[in-house]
Tab-separated table of C-alpha atoms in Angstrom:
chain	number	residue	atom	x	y	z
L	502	UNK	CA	6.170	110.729	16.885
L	503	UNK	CA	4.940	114.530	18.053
L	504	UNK	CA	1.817	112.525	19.809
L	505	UNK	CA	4.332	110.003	21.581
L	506	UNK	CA	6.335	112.652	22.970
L	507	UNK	CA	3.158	114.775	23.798
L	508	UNK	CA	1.547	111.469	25.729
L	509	UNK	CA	5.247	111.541	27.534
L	510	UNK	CA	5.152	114.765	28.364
L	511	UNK	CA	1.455	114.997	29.420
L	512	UNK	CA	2.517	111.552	31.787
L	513	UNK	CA	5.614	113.009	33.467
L	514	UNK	CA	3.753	116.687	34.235
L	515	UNK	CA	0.887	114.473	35.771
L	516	UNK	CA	3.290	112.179	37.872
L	517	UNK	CA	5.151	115.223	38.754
L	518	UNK	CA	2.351	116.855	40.317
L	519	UNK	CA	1.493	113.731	42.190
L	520	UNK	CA	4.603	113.357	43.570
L	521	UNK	CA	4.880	117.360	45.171
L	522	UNK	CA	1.216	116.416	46.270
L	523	UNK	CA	2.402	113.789	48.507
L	524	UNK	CA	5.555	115.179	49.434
L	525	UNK	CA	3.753	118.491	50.964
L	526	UNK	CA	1.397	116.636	52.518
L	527	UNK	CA	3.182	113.266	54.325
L	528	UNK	CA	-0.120	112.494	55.821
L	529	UNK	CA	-1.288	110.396	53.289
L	530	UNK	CA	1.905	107.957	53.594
L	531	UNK	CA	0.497	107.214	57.336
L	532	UNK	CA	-3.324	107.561	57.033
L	533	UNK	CA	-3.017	109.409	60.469
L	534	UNK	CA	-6.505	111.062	61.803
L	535	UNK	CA	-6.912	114.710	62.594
L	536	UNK	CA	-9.094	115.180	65.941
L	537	UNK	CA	-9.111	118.950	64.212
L	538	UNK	CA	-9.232	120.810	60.777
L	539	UNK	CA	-7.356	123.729	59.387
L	540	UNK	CA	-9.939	126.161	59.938
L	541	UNK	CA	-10.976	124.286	64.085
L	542	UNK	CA	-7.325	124.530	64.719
L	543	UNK	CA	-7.204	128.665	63.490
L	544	UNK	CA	-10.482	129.273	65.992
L	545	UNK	CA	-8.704	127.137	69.117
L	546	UNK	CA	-6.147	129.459	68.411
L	547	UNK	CA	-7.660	132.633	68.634
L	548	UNK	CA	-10.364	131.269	71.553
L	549	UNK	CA	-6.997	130.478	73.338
L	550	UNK	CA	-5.494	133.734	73.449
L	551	UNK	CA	-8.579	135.708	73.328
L	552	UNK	CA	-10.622	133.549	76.106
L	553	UNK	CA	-7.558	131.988	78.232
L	554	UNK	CA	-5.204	134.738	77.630
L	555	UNK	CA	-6.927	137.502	77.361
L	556	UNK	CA	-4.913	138.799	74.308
L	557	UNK	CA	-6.167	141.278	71.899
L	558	UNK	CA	-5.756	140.321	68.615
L	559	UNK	CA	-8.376	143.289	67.058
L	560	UNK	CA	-6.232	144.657	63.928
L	561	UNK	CA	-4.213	141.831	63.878
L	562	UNK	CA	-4.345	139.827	60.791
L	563	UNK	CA	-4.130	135.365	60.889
L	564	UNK	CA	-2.266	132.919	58.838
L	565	UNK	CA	-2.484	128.885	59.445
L	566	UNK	CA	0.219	126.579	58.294
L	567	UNK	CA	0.512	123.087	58.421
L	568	UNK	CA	4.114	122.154	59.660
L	569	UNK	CA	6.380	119.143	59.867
L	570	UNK	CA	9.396	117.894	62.050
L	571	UNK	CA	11.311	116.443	59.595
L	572	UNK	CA	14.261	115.281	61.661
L	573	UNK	CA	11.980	113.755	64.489
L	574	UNK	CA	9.889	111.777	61.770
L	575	UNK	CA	12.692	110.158	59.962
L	576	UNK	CA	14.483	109.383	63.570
L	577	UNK	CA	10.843	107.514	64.285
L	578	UNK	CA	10.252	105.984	60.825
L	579	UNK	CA	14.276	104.616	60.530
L	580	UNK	CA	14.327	103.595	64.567
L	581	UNK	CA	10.410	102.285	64.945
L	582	UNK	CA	8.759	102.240	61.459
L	583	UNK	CA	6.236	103.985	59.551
L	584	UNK	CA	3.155	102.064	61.952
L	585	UNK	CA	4.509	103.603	65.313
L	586	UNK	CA	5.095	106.690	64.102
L	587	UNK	CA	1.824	107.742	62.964
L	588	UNK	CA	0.330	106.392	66.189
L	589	UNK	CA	2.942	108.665	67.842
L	590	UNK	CA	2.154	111.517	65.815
L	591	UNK	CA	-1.861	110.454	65.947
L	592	UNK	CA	-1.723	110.891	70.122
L	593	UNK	CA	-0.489	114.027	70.664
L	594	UNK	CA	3.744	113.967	69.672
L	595	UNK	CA	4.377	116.879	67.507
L	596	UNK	CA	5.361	115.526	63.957
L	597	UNK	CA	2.810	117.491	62.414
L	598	UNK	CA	1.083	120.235	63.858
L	599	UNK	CA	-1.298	123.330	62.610
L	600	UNK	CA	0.509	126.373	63.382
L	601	UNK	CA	-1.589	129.622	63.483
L	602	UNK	CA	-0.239	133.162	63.705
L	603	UNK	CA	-1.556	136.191	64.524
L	604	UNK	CA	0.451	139.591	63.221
L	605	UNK	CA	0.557	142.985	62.360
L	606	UNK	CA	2.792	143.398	59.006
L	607	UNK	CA	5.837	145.544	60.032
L	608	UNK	CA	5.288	144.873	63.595
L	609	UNK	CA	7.455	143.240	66.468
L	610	UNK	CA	4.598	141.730	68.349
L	611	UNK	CA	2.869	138.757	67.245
L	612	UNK	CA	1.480	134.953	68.906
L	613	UNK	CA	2.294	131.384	67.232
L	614	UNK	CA	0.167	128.777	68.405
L	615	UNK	CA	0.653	125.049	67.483
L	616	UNK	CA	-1.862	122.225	68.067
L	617	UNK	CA	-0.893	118.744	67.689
L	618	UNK	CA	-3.594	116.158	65.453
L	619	UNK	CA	-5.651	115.259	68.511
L	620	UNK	CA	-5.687	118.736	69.185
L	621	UNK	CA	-3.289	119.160	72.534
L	622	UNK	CA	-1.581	122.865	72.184
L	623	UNK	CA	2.129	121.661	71.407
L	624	UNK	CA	3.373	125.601	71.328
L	625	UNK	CA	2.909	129.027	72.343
L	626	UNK	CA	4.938	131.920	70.996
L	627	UNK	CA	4.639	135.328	71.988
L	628	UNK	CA	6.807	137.378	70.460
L	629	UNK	CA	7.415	141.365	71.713
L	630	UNK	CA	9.760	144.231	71.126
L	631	UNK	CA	12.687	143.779	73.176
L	632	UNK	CA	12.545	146.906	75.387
L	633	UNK	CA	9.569	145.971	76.730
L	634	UNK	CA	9.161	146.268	80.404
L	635	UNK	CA	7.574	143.537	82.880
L	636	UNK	CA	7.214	143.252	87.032
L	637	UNK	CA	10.140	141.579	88.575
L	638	UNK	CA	9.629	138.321	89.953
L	639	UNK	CA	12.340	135.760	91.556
L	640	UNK	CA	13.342	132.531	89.456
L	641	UNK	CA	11.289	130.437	92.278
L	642	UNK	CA	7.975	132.535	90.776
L	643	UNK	CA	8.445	132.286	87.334
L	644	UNK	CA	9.288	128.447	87.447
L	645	UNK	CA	6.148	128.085	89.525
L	646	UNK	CA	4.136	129.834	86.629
L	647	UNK	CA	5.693	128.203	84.054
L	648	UNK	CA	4.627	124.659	86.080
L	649	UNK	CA	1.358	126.248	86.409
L	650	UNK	CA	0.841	126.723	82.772
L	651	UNK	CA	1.796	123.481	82.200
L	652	UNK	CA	-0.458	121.495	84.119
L	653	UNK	CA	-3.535	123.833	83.456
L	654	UNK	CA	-3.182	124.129	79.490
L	655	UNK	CA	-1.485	120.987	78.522
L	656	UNK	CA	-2.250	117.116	79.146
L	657	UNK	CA	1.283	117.225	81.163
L	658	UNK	CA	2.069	117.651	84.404
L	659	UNK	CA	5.988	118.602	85.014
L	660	UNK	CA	6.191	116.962	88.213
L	661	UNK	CA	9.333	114.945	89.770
L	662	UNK	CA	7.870	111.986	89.180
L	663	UNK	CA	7.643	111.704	85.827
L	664	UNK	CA	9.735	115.118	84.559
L	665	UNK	CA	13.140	115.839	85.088
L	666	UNK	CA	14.089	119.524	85.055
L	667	UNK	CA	17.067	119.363	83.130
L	668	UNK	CA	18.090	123.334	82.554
L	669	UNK	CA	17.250	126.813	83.781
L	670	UNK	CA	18.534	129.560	81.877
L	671	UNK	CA	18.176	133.123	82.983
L	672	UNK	CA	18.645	135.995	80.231
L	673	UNK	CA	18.713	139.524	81.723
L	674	UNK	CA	19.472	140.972	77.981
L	675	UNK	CA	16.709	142.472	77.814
L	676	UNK	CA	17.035	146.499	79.394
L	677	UNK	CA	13.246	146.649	81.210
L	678	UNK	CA	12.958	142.760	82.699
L	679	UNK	CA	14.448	139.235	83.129
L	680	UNK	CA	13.247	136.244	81.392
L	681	UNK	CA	13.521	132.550	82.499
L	682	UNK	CA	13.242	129.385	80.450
L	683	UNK	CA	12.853	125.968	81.759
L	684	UNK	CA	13.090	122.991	80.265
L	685	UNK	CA	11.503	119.426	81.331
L	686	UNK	CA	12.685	115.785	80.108
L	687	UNK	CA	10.251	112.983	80.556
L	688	UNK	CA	11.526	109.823	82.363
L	689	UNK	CA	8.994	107.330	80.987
L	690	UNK	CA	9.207	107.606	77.227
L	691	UNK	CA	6.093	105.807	76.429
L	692	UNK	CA	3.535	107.221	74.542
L	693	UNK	CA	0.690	104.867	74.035
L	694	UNK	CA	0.029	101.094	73.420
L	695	UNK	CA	3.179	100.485	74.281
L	696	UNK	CA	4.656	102.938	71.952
L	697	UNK	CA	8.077	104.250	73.322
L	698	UNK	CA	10.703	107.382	71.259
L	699	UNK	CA	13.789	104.675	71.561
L	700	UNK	CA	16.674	106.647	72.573
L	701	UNK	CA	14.892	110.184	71.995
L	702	UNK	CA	12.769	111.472	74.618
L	703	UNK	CA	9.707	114.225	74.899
L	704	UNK	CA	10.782	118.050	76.366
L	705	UNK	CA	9.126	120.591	77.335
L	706	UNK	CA	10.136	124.451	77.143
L	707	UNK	CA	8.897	127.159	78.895
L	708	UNK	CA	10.085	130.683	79.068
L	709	UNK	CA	8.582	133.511	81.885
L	710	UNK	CA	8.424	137.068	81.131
L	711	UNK	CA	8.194	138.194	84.579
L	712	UNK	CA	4.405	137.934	84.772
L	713	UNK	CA	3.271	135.704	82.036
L	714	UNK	CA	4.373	132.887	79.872
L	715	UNK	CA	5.869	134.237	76.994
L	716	UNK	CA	6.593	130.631	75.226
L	717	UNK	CA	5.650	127.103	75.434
L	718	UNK	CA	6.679	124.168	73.533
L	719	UNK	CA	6.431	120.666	73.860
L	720	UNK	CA	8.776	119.079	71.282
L	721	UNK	CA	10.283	115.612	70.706
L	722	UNK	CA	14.287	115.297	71.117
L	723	UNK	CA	16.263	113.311	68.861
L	724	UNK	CA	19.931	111.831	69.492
L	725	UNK	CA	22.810	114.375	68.913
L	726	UNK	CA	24.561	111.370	67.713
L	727	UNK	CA	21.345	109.491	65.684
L	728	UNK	CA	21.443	113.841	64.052
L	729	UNK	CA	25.198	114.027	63.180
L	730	UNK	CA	24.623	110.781	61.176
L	731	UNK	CA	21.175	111.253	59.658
L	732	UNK	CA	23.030	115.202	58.398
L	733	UNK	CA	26.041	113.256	56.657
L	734	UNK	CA	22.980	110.853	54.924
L	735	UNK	CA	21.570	113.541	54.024
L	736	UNK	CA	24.633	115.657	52.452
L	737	UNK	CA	25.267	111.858	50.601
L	738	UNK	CA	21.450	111.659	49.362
L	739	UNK	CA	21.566	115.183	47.956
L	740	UNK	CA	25.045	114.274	45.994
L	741	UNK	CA	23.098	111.739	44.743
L	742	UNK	CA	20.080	113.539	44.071
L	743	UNK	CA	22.034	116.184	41.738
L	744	UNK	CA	23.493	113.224	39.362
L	745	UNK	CA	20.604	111.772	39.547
L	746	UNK	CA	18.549	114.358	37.985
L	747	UNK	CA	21.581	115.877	35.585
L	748	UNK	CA	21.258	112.171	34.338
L	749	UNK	CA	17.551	111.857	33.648
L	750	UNK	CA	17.801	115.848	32.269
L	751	UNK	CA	20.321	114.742	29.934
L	752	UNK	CA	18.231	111.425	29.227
L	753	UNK	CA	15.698	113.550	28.042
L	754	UNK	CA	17.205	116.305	26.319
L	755	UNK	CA	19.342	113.964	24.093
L	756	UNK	CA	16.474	111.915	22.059
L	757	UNK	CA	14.412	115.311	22.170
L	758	UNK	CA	17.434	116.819	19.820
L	759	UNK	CA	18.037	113.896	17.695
L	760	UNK	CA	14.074	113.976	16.982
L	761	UNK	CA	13.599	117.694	16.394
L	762	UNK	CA	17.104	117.638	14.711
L	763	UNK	CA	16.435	115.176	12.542
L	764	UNK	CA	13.222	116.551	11.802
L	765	UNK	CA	14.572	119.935	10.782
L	766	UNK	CA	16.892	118.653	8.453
L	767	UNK	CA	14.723	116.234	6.727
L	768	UNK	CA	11.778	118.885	6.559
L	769	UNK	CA	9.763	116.597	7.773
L	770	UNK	CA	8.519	119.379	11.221
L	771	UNK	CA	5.283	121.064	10.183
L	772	UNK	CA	3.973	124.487	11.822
């Protein structure tokens, strides 16, 4: 009996460590292909802002990360399937992306950069204390930069043919500058081989710091609607989730104390 419930045991801890495997790591579900590693991704980084930006990142320590856009890969898997999704994802749209950051611990300053699997930079972040003080520059500059960066870093071109400015914020916040963020919606939503987002769409974000671009992201954009309705799924899978596993718990804990109960009062547990 004490080897049967060992072997049980032993089998759940191993199928329970599959099973976080593969659910930290969705790549294996789609046998997608990684143009870059970890550690290619973490030196793009740093040759980006070092050699293109002309950053200093001496003193600044680097952490990689491997992220996931949950909401825009279920929208993809329920609307198009698991097949056009991991082409999606394999040509450039940001399900999954390396993330590297460069910071100082305690400090306000600090760059995010994102590349997508074929390695196309999805995001820039550059983060800086708030008082901070840059040139002023007109809204007609800084969308011109931010167009500029586009096309010159990116595979995209935010043009009026194929991009459709949809906002322009400005946020004069800040006491020492003005920033401005722009943000691009493509009109053509396919990707590749025929491979369109349905009723989502690709954006692209930009935000000026009167002089440089102090954020870039190119993101995919899912329904408000297809969102409200995957959150209320979600709320009912986690209900279930919860019996589910007070079930199984109970399941388990029930014969466990019958056995060891019934082996304490028979005498028949040894040390």
């Amino acid at each position: 009996m004490r080897l049967r419930i060992l072997l049980i045991t032993v089998a759940a801890v191993i199928a329970f460590g599959f099973g976080i495997y593969w659910l930290d790591d969705s790549r294996g579900f789609y046998n997608v292909d990684f143009s870059i590693s970890r550690s290619q991704a973490r030196d793009q980084a740093r040759e980006f802002l070092t050699g293109e930006r002309g950053a200093d990142l001496s003193g600044l320590q680097s952490a990689i990360s491997f992220e996931e856009n949950f909401e825009a890969q279920a929208y993809l898997e329920r609307t198009l399937g698991q097949k056009p999704t991991g082409t999606l994802a394999e040509n450039g749209l940001p399900v999954w992306k390396y993330t590297t950051r460069f910071f100082q611990p305690q400090q306000k300053e600090e760059y995010r950069v994102s590349y997508a699997p074929n390695g196309d930079l999805v995001k820039l972040e550059h983060r800086i204390p708030q008082k901070r003080e840059f040139p002023s520059v007109s809204e007609e500059q800084a969308r011109a930069q931010a167009e500029a960066f586009v096309a010159q870093y990116t595979p995209y071109a935010v043009t009026e043919a194929n991009w459709n400015r949809i906002t322009s914020e400005t946020d004069d916040t800040p006491p020492n500058r003005t920033d401005y963020t722009f943000v691009w919606e493509r009109d053509n939503h396919t990707i590749t081989e025929g491979v369109s987002l349905a009723e989502g769409s690709e954006r692209i974000r930009v935000t000026t710091r009167e002089g440089e671009v102090g954020a870039y992201s190119y993101f995919m954009h899912v329904p408000q609607a297809w969102t409200v309705q995957f959150e209320k799924l979600r709320g009912q899978n986690q209900v279930a989730q919860i019996v589910a596993s007070t079930v199984a718990l109970f399941g388990f804990l029930i014969p466990a104390v019958v056995v060891f109960g019934r082996g304490y009062v028979q005498h028949t547990l040894s040390p």
